[in-house]
GROMACS .gro file of C-alpha atoms in nm:
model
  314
    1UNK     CA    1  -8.905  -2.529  -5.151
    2UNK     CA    2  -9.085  -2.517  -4.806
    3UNK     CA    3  -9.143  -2.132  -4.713
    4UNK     CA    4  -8.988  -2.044  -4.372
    5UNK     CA    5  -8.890  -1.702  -4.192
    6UNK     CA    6  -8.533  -1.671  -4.367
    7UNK     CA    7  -8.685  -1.764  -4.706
    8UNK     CA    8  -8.964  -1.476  -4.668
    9UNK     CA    9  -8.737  -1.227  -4.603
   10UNK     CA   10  -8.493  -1.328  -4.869
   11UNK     CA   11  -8.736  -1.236  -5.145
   12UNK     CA   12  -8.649  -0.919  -5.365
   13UNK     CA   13  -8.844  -0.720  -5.660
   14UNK     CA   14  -8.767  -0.893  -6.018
   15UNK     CA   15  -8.984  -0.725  -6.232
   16UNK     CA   16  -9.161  -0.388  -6.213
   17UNK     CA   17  -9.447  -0.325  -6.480
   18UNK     CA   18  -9.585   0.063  -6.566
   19UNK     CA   19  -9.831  -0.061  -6.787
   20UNK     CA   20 -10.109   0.157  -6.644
   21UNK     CA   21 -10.160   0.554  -6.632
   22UNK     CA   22 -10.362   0.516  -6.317
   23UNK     CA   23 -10.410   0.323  -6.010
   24UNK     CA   24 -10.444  -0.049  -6.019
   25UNK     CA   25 -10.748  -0.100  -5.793
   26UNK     CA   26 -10.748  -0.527  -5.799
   27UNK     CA   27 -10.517  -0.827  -5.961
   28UNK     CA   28 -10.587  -1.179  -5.939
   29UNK     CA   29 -10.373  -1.476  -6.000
   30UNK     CA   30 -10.512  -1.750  -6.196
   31UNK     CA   31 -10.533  -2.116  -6.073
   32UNK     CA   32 -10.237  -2.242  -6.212
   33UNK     CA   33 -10.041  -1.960  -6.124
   34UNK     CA   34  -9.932  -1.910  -6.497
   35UNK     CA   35 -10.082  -1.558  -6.544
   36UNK     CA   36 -10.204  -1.284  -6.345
   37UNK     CA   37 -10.443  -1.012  -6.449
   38UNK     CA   38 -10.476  -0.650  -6.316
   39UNK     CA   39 -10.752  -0.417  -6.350
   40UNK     CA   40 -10.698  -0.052  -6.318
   41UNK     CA   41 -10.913   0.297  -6.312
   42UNK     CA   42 -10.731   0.355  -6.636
   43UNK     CA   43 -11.009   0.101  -6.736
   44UNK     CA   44 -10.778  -0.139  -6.870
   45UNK     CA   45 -10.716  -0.521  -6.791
   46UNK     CA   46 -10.367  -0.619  -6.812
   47UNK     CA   47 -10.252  -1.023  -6.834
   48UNK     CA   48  -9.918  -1.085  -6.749
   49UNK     CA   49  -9.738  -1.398  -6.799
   50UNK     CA   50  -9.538  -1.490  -6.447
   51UNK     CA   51  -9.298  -1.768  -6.602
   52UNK     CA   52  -9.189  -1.524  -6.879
   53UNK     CA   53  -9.223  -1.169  -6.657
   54UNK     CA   54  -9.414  -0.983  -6.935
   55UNK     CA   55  -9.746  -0.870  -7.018
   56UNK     CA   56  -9.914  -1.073  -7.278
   57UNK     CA   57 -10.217  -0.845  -7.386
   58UNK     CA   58 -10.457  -0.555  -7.308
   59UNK     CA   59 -10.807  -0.498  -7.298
   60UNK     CA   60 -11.010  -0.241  -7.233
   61UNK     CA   61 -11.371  -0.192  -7.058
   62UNK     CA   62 -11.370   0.220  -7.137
   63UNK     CA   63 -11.767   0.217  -7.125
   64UNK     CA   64 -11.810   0.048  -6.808
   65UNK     CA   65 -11.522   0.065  -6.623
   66UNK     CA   66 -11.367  -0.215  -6.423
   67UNK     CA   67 -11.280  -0.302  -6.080
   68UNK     CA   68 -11.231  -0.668  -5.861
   69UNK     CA   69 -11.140  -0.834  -6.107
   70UNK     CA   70 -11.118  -1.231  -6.074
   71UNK     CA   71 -11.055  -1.548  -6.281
   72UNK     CA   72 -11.309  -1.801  -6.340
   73UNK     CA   73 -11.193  -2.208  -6.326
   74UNK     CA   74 -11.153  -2.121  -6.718
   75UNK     CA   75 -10.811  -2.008  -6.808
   76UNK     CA   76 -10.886  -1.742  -7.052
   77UNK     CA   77 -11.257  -1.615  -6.884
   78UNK     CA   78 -11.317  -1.386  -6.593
   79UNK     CA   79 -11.569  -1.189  -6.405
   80UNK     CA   80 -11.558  -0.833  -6.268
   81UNK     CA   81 -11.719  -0.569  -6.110
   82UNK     CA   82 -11.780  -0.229  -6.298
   83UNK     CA   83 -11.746   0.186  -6.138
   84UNK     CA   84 -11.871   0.328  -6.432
   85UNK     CA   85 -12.255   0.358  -6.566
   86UNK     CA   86 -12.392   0.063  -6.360
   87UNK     CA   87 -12.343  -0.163  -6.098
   88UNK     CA   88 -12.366  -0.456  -6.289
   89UNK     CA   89 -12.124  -0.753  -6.323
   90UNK     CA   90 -11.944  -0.887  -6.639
   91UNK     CA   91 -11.818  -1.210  -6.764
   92UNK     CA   92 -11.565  -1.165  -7.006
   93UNK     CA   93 -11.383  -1.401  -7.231
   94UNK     CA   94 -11.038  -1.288  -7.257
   95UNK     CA   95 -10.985  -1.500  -7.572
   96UNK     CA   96 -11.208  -1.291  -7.862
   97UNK     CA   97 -11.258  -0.982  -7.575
   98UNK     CA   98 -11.641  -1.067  -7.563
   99UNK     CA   99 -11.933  -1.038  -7.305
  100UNK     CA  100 -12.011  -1.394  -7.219
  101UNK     CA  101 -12.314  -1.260  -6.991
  102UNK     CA  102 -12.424  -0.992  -6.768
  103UNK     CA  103 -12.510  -0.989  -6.381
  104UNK     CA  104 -12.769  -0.724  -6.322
  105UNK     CA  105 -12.892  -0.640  -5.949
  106UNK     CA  106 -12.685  -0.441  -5.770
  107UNK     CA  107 -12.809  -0.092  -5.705
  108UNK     CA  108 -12.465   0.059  -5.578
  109UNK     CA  109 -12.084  -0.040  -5.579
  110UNK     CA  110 -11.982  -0.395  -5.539
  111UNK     CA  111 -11.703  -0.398  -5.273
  112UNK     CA  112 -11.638  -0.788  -5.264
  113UNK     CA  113 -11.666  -1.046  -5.565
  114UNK     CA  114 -11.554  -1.432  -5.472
  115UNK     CA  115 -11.584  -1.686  -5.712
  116UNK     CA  116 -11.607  -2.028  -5.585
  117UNK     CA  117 -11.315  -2.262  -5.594
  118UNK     CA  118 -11.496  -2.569  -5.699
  119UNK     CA  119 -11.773  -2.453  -5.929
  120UNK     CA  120 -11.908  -2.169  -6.129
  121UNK     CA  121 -12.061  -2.034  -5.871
  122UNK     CA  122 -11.953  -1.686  -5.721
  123UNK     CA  123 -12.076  -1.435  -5.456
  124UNK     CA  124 -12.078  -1.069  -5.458
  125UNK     CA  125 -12.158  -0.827  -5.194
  126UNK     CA  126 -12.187  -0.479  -5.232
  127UNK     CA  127 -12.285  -0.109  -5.056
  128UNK     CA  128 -12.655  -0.142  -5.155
  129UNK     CA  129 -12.649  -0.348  -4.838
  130UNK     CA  130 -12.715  -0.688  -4.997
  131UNK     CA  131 -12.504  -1.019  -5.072
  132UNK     CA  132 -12.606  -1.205  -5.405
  133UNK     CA  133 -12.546  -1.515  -5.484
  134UNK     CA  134 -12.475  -1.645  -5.900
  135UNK     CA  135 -12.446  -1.937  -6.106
  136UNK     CA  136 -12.191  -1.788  -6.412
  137UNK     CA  137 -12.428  -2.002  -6.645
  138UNK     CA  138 -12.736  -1.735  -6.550
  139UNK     CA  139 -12.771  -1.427  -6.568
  140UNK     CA  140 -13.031  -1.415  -6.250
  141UNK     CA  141 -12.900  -1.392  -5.958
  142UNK     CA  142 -12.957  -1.742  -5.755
  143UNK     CA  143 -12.968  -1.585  -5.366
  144UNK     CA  144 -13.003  -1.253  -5.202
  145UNK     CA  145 -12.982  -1.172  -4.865
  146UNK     CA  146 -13.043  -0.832  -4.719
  147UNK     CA  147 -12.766  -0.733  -4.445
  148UNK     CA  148 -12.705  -0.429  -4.196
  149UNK     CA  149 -12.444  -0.267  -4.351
  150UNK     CA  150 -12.154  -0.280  -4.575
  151UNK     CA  151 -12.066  -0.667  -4.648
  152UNK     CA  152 -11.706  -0.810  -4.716
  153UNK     CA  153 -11.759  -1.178  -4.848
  154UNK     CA  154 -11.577  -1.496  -4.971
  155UNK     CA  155 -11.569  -1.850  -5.024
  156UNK     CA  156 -11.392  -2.091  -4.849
  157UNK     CA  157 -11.167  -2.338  -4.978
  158UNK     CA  158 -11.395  -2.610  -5.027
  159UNK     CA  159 -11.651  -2.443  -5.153
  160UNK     CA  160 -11.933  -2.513  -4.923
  161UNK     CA  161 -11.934  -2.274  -4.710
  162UNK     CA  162 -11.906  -1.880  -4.760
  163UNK     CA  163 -11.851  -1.591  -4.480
  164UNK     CA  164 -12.017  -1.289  -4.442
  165UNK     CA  165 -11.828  -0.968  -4.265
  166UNK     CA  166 -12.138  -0.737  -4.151
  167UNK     CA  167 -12.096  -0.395  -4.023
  168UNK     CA  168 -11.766  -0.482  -3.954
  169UNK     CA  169 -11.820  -0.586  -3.628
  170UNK     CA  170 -11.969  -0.982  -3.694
  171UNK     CA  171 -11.860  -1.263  -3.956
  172UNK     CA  172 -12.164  -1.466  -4.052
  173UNK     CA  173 -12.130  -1.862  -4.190
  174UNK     CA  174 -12.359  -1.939  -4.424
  175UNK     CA  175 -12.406  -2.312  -4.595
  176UNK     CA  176 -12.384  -2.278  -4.944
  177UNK     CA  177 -12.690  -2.555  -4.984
  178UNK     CA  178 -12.920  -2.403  -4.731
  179UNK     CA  179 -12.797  -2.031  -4.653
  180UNK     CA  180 -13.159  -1.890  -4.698
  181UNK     CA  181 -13.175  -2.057  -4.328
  182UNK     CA  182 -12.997  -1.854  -4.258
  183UNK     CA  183 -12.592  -1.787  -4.096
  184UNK     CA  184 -12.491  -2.158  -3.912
  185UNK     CA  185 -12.249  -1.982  -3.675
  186UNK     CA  186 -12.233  -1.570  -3.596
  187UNK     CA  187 -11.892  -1.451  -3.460
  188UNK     CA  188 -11.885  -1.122  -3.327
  189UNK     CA  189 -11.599  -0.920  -3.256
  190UNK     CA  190 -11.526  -0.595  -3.063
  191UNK     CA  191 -11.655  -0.313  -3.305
  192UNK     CA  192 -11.369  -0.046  -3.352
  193UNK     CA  193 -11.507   0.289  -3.441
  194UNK     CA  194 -11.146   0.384  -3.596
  195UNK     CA  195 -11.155   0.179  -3.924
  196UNK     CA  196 -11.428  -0.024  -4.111
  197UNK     CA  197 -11.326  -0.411  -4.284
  198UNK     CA  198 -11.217  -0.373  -4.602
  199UNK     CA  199 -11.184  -0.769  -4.706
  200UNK     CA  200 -11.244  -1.085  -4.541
  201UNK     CA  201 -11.019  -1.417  -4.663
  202UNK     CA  202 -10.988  -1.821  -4.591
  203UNK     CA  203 -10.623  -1.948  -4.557
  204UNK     CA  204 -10.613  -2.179  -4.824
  205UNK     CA  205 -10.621  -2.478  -4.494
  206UNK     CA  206 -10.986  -2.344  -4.409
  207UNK     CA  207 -10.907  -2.302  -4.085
  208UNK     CA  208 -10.825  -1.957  -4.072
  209UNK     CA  209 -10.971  -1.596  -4.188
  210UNK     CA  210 -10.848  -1.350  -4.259
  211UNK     CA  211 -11.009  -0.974  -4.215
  212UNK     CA  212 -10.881  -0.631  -4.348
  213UNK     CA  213 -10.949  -0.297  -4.233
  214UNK     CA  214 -10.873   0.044  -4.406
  215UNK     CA  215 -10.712   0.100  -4.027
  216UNK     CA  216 -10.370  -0.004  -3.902
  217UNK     CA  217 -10.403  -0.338  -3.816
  218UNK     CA  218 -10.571  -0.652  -3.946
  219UNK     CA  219 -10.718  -0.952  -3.761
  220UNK     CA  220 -10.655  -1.365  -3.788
  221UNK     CA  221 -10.958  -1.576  -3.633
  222UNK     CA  222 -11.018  -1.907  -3.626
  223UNK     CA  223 -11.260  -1.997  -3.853
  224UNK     CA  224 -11.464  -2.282  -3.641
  225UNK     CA  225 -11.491  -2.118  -3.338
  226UNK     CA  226 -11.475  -1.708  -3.439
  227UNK     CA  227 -11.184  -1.627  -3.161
  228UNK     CA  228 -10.903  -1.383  -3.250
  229UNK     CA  229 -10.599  -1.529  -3.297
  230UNK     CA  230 -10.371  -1.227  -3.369
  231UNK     CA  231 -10.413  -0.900  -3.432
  232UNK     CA  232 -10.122  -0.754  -3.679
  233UNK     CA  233 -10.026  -0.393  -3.632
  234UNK     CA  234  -9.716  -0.211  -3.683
  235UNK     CA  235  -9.714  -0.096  -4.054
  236UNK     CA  236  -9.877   0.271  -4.163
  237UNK     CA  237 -10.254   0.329  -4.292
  238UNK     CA  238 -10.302   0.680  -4.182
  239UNK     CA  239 -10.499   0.769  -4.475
  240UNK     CA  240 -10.766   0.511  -4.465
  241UNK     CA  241 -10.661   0.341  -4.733
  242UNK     CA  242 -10.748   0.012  -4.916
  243UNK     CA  243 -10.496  -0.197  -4.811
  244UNK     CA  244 -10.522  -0.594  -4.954
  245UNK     CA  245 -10.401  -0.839  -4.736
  246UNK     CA  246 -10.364  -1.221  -4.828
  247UNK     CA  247 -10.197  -1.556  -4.680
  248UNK     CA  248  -9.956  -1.716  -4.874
  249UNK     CA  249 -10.092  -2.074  -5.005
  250UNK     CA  250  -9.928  -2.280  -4.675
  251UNK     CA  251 -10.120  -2.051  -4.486
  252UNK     CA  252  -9.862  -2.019  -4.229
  253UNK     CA  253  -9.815  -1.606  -4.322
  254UNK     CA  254  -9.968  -1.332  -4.342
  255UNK     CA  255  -9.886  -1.009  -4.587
  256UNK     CA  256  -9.966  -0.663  -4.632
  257UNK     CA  257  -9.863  -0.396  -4.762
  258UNK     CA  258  -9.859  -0.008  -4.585
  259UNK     CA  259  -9.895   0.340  -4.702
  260UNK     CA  260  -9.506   0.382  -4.740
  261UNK     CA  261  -9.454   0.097  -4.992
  262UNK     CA  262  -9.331  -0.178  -4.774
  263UNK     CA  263  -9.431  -0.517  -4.716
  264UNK     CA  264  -9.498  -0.627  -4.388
  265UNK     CA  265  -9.541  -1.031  -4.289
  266UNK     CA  266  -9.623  -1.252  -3.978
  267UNK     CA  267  -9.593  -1.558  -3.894
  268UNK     CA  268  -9.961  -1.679  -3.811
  269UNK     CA  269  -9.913  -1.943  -3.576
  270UNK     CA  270  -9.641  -1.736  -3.355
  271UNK     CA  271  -9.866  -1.386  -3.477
  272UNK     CA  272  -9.476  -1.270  -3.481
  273UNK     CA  273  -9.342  -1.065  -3.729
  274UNK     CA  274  -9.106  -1.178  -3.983
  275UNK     CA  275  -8.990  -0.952  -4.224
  276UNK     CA  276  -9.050  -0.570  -4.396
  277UNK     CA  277  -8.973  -0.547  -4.745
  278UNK     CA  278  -8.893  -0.262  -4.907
  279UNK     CA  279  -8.965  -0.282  -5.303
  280UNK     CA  280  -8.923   0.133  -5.311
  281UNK     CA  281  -9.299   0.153  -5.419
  282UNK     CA  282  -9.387   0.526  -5.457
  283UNK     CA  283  -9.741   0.486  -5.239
  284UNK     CA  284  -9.961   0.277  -5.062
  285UNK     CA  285  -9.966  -0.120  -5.092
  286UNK     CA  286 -10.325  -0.130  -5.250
  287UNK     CA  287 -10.295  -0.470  -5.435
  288UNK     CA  288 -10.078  -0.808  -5.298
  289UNK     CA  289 -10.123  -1.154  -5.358
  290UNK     CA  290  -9.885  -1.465  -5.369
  291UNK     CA  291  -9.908  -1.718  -5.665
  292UNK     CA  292 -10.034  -2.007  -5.531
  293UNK     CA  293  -9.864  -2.242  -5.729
  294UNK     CA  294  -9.477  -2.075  -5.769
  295UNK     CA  295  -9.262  -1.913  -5.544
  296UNK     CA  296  -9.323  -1.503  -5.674
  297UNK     CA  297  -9.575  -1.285  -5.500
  298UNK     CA  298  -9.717  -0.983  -5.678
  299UNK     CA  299  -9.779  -0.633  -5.580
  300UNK     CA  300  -9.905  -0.363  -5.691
  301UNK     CA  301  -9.909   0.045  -5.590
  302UNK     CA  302 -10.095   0.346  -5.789
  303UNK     CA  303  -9.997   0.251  -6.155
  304UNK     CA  304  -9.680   0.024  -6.073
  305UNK     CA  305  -9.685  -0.381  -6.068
  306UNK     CA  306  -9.381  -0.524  -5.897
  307UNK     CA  307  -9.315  -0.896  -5.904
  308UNK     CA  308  -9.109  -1.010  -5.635
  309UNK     CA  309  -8.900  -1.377  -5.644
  310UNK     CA  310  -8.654  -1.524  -5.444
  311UNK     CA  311  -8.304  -1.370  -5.457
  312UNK     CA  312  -8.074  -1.546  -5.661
  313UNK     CA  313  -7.844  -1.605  -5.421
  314UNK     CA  314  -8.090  -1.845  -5.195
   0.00000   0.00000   0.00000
């Protein structure tokens, strides 16, 4: 089934989860969009099976914490950052709930963690002011580069290629092969006092990014030549909160959710708006990404999952 306008706004909550006491703070779907996993300030790590709608297991990282959580290219192994102790990230294999290996470096928070989608390398950038660069078969880290200010980071789809959002007011492109020449191409965009950028994503095309702010609106530029496309507004952020937003895998829309619990989504090529949800979350939006291989989305506010399918009657 092709998504379209009517079929967005025809999806409905199926499932809701309360498997955490506190907020989930990331989830990530894995690559064949046959489980998702959710980490929480509860310290736990949830996996949910999406065919069957029910959590399969729980683990816990009570020493360390754990926060941005994503999958590697093996099913049952990810990586994630920690908020407790250190700043150091983990690989974990969720089969025997073992350290694999450590990633020591960072000297404050990580705020962004992509893992590549070709290879096991991943980037991580964080608010000691520095982007690093890791193989998951080292524990040293492979790059570093020293930035401005507070770095949002990811991969794009092919894996050769990552962007950098600096200060949030520039995206950097950096070759994967040579980036310690140095950015390729520097977009810079009108600095907005108001809000900071909160996440930066490729559609799953490569042409597009994606960037976040902990504002009320979020921007779409092209990802060749830095211009904005769109800039989405209309949904409610007065609290400066954490607000993921994410394409779906056609990369024709856009989704995110607000402070009051709905779900707002855009066309990207018209930068329209086609549909609000309303799943009755309690809070803010602070976790929302679509499978990328089924037709369910998942989000996720304070200590609720909600996964959201196609109404039965479509």
């Amino acid at each position: 089934m092709k998504l379209t306008d009517n079929v967005l706004r025809s999806f409905r909550v199926a499932k809701v989860f309360r498997e955490n006491s506190d907020k989930i703070n990331c989830f990530d779907f894995s690559p064949n969009g046959e489980t998702v996993i959710s980490s929480s300030d509860d310290d736990s790590i949830v996996l949910y099976d999406c065919q069957e709608g029910k959590p399969k297991r729980t683990l816990y990282s009570k020493k360390y914490g754990v926060d941005l959580i994503r999958y590697t290219h093996a099913a049952n192994t990810v990586v994630y950052s920690s908020n407790k102790i250190d700043d150091t990230i983990r690989y974990l294999s969720l089969h025997d709930n073992k350290y694999i290996r450590y990633f020591p470096g960072h000297t404050k928070r990580v705020v962004a963690l992509s893992m590549s989608p070709v290879d096991d390398t991943f980037i991580s950038g964080s608010l000691d002011k520095t982007i690093r660069l890791w193989d998951l078969r080292s524990p040293n880290c492979q790059g570093l580069m020293h930035l401005q200010g507070k770095p949002v980071c990811s991969f794009d789809p092919e894996g050769l290629i990552f962007a950098a959002g600096v200060n949030s007011e520039m995206v950097k492109l950096y070759d994967l092969r040579s980036f310690d020449k140095g950015p390729f191409a520097t977009f810079k965009m009108q600095y907005d006092r108001t809000c900071e950028w909160t996440g930066l994503k490729f559609s799953n095309d490569g042409k597009l990014i994606l960037i976040s702010t902990n504002g009320g609106f979020i921007r779409l530029i092209d990802a060749f030549k830095g211009a904005v496309m769109h800039t989405f507004g209309g949904y409610n952020n007065s609290k400066a909160v954490t607000l993921e937003a994410s394409f779906t895998p056609d990369s024709q829309f856009i989704m995110i959710g607000s402070e009051d619990g709905k779900i707002h989504v855009w066309n990207g090529e018209s930068g329209m708006k086609v549909a609000v949800l309303d799943g009755k979350h309690t809070g803010p939006i602070t976790c929302l990404q679509f499978n990328p291989k089924f037709m369910t989305f998942a989000s996720a506010c304070s200590n609720m999952v909600r996964k959201w399918a196609l109404s039965s009657s479509e």
